[in-house]
CSV table of C-alpha atoms in Angstrom, one decimal:
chain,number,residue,atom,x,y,z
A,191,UNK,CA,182.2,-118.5,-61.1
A,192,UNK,CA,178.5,-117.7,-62.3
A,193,UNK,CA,177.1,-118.2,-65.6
A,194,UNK,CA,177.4,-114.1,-66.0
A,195,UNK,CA,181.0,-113.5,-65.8
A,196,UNK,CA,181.7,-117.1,-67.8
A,197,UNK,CA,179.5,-115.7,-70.8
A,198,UNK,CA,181.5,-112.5,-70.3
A,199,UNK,CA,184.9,-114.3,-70.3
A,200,UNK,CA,183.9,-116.2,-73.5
A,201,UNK,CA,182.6,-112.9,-75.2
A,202,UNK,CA,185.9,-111.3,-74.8
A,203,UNK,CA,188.0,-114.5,-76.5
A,204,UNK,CA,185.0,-114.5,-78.9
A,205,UNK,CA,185.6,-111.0,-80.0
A,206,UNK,CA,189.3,-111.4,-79.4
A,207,UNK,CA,189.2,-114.8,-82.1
A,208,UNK,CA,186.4,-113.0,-84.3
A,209,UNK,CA,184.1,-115.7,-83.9
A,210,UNK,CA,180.7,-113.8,-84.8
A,211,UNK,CA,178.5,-116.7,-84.6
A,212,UNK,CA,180.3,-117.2,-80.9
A,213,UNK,CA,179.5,-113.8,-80.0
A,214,UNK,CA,176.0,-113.2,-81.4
A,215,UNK,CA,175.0,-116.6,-79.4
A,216,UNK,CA,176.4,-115.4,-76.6
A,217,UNK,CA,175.1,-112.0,-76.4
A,218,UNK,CA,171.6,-113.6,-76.6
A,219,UNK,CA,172.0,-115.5,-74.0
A,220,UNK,CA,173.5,-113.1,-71.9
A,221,UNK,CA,170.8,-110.4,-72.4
A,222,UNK,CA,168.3,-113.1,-71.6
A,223,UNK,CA,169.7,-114.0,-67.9
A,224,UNK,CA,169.9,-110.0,-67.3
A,225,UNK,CA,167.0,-109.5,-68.3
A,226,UNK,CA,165.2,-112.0,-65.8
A,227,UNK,CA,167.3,-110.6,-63.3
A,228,UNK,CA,166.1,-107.0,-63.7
A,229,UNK,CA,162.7,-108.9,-63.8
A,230,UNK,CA,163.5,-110.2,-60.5
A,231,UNK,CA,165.3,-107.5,-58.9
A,232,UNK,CA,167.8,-109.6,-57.5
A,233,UNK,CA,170.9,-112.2,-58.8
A,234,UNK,CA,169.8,-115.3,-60.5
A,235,UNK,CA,170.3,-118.9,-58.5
A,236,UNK,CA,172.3,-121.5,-60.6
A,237,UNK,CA,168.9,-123.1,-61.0
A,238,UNK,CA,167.3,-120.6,-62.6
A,239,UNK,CA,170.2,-119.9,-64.7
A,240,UNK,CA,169.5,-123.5,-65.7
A,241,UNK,CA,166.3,-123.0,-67.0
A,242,UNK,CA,166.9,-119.7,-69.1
A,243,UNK,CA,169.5,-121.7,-70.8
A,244,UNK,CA,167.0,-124.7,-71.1
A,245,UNK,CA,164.5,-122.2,-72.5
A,246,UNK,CA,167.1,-120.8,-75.2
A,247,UNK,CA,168.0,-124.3,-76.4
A,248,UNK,CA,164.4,-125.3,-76.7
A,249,UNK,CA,163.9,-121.8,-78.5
A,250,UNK,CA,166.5,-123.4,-81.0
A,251,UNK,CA,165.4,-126.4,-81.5
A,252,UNK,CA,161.9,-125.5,-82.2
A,253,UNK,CA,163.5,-123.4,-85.0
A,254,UNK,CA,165.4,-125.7,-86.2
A,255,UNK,CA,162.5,-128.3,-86.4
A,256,UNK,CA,160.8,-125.3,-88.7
A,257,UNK,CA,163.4,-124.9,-90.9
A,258,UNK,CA,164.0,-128.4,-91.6
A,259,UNK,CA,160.2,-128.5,-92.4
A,260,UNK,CA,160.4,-125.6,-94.4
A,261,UNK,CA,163.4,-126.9,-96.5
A,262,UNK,CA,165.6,-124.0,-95.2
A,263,UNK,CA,169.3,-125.5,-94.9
A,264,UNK,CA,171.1,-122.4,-95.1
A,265,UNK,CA,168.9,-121.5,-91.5
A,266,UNK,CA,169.5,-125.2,-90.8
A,267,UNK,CA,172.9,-124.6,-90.7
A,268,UNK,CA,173.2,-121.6,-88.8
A,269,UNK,CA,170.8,-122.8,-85.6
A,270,UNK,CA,172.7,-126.2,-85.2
A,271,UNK,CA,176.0,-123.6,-84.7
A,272,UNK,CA,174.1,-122.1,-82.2
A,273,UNK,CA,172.8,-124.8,-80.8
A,274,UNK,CA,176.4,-126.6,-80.2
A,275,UNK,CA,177.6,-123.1,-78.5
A,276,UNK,CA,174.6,-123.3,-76.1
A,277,UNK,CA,175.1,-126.4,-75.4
A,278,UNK,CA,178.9,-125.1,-74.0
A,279,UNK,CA,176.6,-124.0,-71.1
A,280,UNK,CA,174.5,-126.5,-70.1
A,281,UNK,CA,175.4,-129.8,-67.8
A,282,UNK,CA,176.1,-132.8,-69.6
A,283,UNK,CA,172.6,-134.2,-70.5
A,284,UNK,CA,171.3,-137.3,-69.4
A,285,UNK,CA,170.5,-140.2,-71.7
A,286,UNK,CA,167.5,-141.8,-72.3
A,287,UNK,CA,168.2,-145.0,-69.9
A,288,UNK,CA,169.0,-142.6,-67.4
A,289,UNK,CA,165.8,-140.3,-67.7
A,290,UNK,CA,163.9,-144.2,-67.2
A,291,UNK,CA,165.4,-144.7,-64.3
A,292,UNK,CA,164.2,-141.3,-62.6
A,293,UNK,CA,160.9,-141.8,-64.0
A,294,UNK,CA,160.5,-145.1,-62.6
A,295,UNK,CA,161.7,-143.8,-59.3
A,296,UNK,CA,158.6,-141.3,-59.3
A,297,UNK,CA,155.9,-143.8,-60.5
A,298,UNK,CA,157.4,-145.8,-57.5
A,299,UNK,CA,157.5,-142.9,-55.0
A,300,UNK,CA,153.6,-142.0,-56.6
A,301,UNK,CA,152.7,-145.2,-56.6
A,302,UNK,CA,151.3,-144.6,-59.5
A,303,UNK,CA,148.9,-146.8,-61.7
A,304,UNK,CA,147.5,-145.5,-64.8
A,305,UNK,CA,148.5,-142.6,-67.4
A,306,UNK,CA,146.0,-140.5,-64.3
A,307,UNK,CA,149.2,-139.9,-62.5
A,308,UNK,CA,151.2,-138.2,-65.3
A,309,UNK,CA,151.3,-134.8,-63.5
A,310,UNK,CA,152.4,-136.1,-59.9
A,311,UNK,CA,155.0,-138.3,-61.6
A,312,UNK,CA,156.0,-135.4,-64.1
A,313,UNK,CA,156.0,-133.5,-61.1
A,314,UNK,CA,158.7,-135.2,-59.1
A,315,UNK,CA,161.0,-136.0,-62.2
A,316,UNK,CA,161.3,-132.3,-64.0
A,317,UNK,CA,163.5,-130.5,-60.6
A,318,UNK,CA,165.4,-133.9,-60.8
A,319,UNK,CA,166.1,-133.5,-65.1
A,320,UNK,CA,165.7,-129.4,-65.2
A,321,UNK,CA,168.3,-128.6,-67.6
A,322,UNK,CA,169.9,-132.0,-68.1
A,323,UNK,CA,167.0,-133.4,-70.3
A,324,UNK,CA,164.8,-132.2,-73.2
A,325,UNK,CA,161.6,-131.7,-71.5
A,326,UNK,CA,159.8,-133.3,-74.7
A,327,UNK,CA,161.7,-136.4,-74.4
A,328,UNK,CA,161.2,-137.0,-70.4
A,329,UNK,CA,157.2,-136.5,-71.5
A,330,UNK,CA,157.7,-139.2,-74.1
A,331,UNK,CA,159.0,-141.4,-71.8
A,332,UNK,CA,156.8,-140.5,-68.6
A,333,UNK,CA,153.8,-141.2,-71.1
A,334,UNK,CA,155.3,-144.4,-72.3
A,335,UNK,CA,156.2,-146.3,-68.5
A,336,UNK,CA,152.6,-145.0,-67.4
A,337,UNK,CA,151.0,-146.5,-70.4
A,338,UNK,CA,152.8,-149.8,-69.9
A,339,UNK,CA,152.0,-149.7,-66.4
């Protein structure tokens, strides 16, 4: 079943049980993915559905990073919801110890030596974490194991 037709399904019980933070969410989402596929001219591959959904959930949690700055808890409020419904979509995420592993895998693989070989290392570990990490966080730790190197 492809993202598509599981957003679909969860529009109609979303309209079905009312849910208007549900639906709005989903809409977005849903307009996103077509739109890359008119983009594209062709249907979308599970990986790229991946990363529209990584892009929407970064999206969110850039806003909600401004409105926590800018003392906004009634927008506070309203991106966490959506946050929690995009996160319906997306593969269970790793955890930290998990994302040090596959980095030090690619500074092994790179043999890598110094903080120069951030972009070959970042390189191997962002198809390995692409949609199953925050991308800030694998920096932060990619940055880190070099540094210590």
């Amino acid at each position: 079943m492809t993202l598509l037709s599981t957003l679909n399904d969860d529009m109609k019980q979303a309209m079905k049980a009312k849910e208007k933070d549900v639906l709005q969410v989903i809409r977005m989402i849903k307009a996103s993915l077509q739109n890359e596929q008119i983009k594209l001219g062709r249907e979308l591959t599970e990986e790229e559905d991946l990363t529209i959904l990584a892009r929407e959930m970064k999206q969110r949690r850039d806003s909600l990073a401004e409105f926590e700055k800018a003392h906004r808890d009634d927008l506070v409020e309203k991106v966490k919801i959506e946050i929690a419904i995009v996160e319906r979509y997306l593969p269970a995420q790793l955890t930290e110890d998990e994302i040090r592993q596959i980095v030090l895998q690619a500074i092994e693989q790179t043999n890598a030596t110094s903080s120069q070989s951030f972009g070959p290392v970042m390189g191997l570990v962002m198809p390995k974490v692409k949609g199953k990490a925050d991308g800030a966080l694998v920096n932060a730790v990619v940055k880190e194991l070099l540094n210590n190197l």
